[in-house]
C-alpha positions as a printed NumPy array, in Angstrom:
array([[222.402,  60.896,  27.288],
       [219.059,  62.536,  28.776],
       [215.537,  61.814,  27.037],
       [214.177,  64.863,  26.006],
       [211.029,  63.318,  26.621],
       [211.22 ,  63.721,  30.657],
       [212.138,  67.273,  30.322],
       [209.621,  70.116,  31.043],
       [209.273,  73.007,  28.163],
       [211.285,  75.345,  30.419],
       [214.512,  72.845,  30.815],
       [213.999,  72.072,  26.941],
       [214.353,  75.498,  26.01 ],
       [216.877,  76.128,  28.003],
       [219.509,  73.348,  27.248],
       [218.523,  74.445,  23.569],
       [219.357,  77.928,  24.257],
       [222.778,  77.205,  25.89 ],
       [223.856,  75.323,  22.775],
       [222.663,  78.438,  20.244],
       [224.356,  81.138,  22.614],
       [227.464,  79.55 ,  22.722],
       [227.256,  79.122,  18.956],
       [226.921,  82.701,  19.031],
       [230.267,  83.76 ,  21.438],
       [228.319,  83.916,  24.577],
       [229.34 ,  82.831,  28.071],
       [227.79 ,  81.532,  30.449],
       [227.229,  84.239,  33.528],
       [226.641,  83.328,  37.245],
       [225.775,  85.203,  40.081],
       [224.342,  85.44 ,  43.932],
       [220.956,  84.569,  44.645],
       [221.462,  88.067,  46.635],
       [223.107,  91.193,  46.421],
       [223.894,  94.274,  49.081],
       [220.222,  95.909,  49.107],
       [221.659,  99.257,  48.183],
       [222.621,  98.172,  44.828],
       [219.441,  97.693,  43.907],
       [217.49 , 100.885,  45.848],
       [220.34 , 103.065,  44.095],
       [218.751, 101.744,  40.176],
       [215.134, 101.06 ,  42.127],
       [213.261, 102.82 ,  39.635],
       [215.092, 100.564,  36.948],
       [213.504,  97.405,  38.25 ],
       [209.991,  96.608,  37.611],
       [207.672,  96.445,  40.752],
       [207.634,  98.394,  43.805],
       [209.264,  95.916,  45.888],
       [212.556,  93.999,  47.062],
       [212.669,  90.786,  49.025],
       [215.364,  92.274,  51.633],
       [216.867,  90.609,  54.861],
       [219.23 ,  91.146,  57.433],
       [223.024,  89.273,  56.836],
       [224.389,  87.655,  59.604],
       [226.992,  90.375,  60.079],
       [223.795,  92.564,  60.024],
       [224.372,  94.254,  56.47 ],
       [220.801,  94.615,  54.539],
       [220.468,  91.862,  51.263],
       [218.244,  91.499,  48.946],
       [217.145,  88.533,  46.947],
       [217.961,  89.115,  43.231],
       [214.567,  91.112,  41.302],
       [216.79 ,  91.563,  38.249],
       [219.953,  89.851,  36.079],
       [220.83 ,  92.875,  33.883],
       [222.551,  94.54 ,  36.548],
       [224.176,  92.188,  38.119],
       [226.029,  91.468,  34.698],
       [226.677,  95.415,  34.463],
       [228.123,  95.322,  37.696],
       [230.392,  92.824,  36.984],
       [231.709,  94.11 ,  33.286],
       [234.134,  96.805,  32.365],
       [234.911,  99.843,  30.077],
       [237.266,  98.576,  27.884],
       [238.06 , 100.335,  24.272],
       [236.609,  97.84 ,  21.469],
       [235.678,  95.013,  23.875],
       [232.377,  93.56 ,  24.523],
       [231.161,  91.694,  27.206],
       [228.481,  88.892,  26.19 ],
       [227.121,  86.396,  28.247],
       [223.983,  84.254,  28.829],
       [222.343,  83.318,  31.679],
       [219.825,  80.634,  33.029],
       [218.72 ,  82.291,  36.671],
       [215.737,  82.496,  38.999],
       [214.393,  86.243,  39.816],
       [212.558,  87.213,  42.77 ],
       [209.786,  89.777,  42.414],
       [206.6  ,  90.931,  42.397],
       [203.73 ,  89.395,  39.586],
       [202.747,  91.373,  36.832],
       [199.202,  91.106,  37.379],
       [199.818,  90.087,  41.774],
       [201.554,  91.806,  44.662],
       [203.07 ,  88.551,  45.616],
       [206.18 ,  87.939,  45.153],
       [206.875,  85.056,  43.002],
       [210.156,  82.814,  42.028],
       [210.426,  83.234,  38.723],
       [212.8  ,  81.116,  35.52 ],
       [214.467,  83.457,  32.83 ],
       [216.973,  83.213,  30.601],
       [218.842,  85.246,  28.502],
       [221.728,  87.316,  26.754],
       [223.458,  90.598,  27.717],
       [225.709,  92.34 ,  25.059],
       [227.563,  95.187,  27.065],
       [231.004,  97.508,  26.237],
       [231.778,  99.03 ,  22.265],
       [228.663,  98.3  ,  20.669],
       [227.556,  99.316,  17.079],
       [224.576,  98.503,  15.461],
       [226.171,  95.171,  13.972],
       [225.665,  94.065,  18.015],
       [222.009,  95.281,  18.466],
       [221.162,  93.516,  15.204],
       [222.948,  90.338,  16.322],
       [221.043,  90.381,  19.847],
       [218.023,  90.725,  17.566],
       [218.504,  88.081,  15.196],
       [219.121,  85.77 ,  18.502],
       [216.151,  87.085,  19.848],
       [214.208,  85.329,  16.709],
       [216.321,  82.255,  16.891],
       [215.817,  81.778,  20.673],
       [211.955,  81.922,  19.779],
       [212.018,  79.906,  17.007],
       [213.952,  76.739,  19.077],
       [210.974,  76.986,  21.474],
       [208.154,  77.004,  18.707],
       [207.593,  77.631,  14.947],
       [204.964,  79.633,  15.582],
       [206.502,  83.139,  16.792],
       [206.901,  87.173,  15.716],
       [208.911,  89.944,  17.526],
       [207.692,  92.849,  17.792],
       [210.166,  96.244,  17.848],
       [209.855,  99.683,  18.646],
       [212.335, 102.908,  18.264],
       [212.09 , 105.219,  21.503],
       [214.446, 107.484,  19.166],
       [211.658, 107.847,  16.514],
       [208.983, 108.339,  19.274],
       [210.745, 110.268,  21.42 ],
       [211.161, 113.079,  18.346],
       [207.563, 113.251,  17.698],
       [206.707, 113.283,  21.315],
       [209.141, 116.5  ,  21.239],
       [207.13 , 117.942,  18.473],
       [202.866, 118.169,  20.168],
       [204.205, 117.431,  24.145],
       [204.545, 120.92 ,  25.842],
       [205.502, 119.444,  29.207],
       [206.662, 116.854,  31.279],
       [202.65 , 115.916,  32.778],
       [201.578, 115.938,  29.312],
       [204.269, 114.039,  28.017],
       [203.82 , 111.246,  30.919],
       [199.805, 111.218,  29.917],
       [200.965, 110.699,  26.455],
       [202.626, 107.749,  26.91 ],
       [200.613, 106.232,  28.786],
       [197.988, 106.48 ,  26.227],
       [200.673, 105.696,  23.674],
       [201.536, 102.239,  25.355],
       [197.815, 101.368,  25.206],
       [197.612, 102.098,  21.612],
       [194.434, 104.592,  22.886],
       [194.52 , 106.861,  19.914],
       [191.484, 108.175,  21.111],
       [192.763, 109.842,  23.702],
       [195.826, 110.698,  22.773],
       [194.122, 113.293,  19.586],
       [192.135, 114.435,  22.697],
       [195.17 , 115.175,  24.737],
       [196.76 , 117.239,  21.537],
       [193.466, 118.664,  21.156],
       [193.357, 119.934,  24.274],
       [197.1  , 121.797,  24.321],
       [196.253, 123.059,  21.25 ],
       [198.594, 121.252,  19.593],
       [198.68 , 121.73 ,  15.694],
       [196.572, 118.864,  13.317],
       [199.671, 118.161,  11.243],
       [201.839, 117.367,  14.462],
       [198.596, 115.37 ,  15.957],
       [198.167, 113.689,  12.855],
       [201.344, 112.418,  12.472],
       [201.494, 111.136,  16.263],
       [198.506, 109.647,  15.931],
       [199.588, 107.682,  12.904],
       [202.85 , 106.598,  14.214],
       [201.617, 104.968,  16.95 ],
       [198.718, 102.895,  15.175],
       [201.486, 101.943,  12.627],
       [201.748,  98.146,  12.716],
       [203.177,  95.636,   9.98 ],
       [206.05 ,  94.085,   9.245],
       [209.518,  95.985,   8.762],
       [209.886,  96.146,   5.016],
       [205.728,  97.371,   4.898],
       [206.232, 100.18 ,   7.145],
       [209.006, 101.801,   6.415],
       [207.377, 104.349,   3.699],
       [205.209, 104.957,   6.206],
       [208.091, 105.713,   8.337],
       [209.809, 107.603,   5.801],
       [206.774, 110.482,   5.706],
       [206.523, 110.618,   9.674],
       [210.479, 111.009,   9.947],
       [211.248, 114.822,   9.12 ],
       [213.871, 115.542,  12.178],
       [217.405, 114.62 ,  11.854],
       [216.491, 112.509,  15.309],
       [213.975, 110.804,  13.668],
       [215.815, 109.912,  10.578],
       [218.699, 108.356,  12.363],
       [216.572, 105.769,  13.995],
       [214.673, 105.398,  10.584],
       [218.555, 104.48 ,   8.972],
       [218.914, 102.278,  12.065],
       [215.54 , 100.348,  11.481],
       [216.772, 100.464,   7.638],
       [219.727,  98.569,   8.52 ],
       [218.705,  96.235,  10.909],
       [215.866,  95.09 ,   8.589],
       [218.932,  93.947,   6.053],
       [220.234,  92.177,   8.033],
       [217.13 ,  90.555,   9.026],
       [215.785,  90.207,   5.452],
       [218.55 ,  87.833,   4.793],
       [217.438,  85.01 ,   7.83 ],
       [214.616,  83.147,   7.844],
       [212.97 ,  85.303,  10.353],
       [212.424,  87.836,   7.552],
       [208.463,  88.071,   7.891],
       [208.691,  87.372,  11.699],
       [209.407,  90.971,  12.656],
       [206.956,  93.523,  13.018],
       [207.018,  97.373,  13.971],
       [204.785,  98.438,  16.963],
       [205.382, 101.785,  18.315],
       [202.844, 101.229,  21.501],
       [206.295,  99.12 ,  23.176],
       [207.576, 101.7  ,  25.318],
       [209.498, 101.778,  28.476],
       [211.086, 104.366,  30.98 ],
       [212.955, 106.569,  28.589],
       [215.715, 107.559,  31.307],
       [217.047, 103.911,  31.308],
       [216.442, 102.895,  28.016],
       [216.801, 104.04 ,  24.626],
       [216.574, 103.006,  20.704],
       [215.764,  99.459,  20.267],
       [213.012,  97.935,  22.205],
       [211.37 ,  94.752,  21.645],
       [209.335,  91.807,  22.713],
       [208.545,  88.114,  21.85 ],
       [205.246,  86.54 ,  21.512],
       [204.355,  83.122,  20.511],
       [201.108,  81.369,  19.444],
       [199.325,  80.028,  22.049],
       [200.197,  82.382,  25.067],
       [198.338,  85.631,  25.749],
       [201.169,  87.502,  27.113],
       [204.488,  87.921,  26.343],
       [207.163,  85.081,  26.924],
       [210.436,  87.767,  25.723],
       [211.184,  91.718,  26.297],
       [214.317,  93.26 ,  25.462],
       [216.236,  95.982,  24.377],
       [218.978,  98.722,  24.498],
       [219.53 , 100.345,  27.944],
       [223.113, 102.514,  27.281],
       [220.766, 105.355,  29.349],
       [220.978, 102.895,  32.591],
       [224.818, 103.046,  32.179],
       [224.998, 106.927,  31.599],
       [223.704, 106.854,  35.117],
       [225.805, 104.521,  36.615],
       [228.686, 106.619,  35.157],
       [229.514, 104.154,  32.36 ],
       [231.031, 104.872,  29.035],
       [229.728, 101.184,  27.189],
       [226.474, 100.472,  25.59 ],
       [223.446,  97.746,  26.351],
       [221.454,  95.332,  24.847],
       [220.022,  92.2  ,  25.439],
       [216.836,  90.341,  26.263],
       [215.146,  87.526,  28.81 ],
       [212.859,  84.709,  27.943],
       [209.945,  83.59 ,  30.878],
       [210.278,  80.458,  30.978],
       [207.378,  80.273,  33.396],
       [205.285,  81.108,  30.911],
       [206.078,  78.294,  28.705],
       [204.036,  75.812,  30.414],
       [201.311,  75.617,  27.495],
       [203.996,  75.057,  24.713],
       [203.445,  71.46 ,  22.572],
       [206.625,  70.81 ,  20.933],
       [205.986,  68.731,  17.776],
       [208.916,  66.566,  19.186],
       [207.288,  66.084,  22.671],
       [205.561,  62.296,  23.901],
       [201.713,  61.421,  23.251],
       [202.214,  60.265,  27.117],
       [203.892,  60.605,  30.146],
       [205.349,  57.43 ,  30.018],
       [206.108,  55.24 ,  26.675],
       [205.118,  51.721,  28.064],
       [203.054,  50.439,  31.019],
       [203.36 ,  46.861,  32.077],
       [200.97 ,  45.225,  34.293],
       [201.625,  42.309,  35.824],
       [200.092,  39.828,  39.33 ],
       [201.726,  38.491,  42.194],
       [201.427,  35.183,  40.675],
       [203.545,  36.183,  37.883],
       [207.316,  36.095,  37.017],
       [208.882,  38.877,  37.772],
       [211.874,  37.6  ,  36.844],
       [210.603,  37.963,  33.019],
       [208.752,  41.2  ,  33.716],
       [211.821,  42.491,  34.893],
       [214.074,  41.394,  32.16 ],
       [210.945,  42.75 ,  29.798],
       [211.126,  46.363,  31.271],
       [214.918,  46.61 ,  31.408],
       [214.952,  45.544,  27.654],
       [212.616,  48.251,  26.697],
       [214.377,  50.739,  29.086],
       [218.035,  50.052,  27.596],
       [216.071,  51.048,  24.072],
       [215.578,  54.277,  25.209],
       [211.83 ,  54.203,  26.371],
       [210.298,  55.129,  29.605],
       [208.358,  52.236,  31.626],
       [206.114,  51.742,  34.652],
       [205.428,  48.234,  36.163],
       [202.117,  48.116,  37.857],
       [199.407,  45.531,  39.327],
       [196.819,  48.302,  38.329],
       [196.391,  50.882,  35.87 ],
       [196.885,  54.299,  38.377],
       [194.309,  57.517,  37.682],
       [195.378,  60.09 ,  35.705],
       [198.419,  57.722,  34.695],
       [199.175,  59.222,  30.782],
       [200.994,  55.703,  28.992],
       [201.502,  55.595,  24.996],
       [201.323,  51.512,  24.918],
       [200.331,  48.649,  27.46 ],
       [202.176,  45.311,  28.024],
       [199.658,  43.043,  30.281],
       [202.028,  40.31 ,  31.295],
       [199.289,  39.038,  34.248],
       [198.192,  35.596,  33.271],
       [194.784,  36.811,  32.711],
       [195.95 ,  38.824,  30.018],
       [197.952,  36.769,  28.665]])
């Protein structure tokens, strides 16, 4: 059996993960490090960043390395009546840095729900979403947004397709500011501004919100994603993640590929985000599908700065030192009796820099 004390964060979270998707019905998915470039240029404006890795096959056909996993697992599911296809996934990506041009090798792993979904599925992927977080620290919230419910207001004060864009853009930087100036300025009516304005500096968890919710809600649009956020919070109110969910409307993403339910994971201790998901049944109109999307990915780059309560004072449990003049005879059979007991041991004449050891064993005659 492997130590989980000479695993990283990312390999702990990820053989925890396996175990709670497969609780959950979910299969493991594999795929090419590369797929025909064209695949990818056709849904380019799906992917995030400007740029492929691409290179020539040896029977000269363009490749690219793999900048995404959700459409590889589209590409390989099916329309079928009632069934849905769920799998998880444990896979490098190849793309450009959020805040860098480079292109960087990067760890995620995840879940994709895709075929006859209802909202029982999207709240599942959800409630997964919280569990994945909470295996990889106790300290964690998920925050969700409705492009349904934002969409409708935009539809109310946005008179075009420019202002709409600049909208947004002000909307995902929660730069209210602005955004009154921008109705301001198209003469759009206070009530309307008002109410934009207040949806997107709405924050708080579900249950707090939704009266809020209720007032800004007036279109029959609107109101169905208000039911759906109604429903979803029952079924959340019954897990442990109850107070773990919040409502931020300034999560948005590119309404022709995604729709509804959009959220993201945050844990204490890293800036950015470490999770983003969400439903994308848009992204399979296009691709002439008939199912529905969701799912989510975890960076597990960005778990580097993670303590797990569980995880060693040290890098190693025991350090023995020991001189040529000793026997090594009984320093040997003293560090394989502490390594068939399960703890990790280094044998050395000197103590090495930067060397992190819980306890010392100085077997050298000196020390003794």
């Amino acid at each position: 059996m492997i130590s989980k004390k000479i695993l990283r964060n990312d390999e702990r979270a990820t053989l925890a993960l396996r175990t709670l998707y497969r609780k959950h019905g979910y299969l493991p998915f594999k795929m090419n490090k590369f797929e025909e470039y064209d695949f990818y240029l056709e849904n380019r404006d799906f992917l995030p960043g400007d740029k492929i890795v691409s290179f020539y096959d040896t029977n000269g056909k363009l490749m690219a390395l793999r900048p995404d996993v959700t459409l590889s697992v589209i590409k390989q599911s099916e329309d079928i009546e009632g069934v849905k296809h769920r799998v998880y996934y444990d896979e490098f990506i190849y793309r450009t840095g959020r805040h860098s041009k480079r292109f960087k090798e990067m760890k995620q792993t995840g879940i994709e729900c895709i075929g006859d979904l209802d909202l029982y599925d999207i709240s599942e992927v959800l409630t997964l979403a919280a569990d994945s977080l909470a295996e990889i620290s106790p300290d964690y919230v998920v925050s969700i947004s409705h492009l349904g419910i934002l969409d409708s207001l935009l539809g109310e004060v946005c008179r075009d397709e420019e202002m709409r864009r600049r909208a947004l853009t002000y909307i995902k930087a929660k730069n209210t500011h602005d955004l009154e100036r921008l109705c301001h300025k198209n003469s759009v009516p206070e009530e309307k501004t008002n109410k934009i304005t207040k949806l997107v500096s709405l924050y708080g968890e579900i249950g707090s919100v939704i009266p809020t919710l209720e007032e800004l809600c007036t279109s029959d649009e609107s109101r169905d994603g208000l039911d759906e956020i109604k429903t979803i919070y029952k079924i959340i109110a019954a897990t442990e993640h109850r107070d773990r969910f919040v409502v931020d409307f300034s999560i948005v993403n590119d309404m022709d590929y995604y729709n509804n339910i959009l959220f993201q994971g945050f844990l204490k201790g890293i800036s950015d985000n470490v999770m983003v998901g969400g439903q994308y049944d848009n992204l399979l109109e296009k691709m002439g599908r008939k199912s529905r999307g969701v799912g989510f990915a975890i960076f597990l780059n960005r778990l580097e700065s993670i303590s797990y309560s569980s995880a060693p004072k040290g890098s190693l449990d025991y350090l023995i030192l020991y001189d040529s003049e000793d026997d090594i005879v009984e320093i040997a059979a003293k560090s394989r009796q502490l390594i068939n007991a399960g703890y990790s041991v280094s044998v050395q004449k000197a103590i090495p820099d930067k060397l992190r050891y819980d306890h010392i064993i100085d077997m050298r005659r000196e020390g003794n």
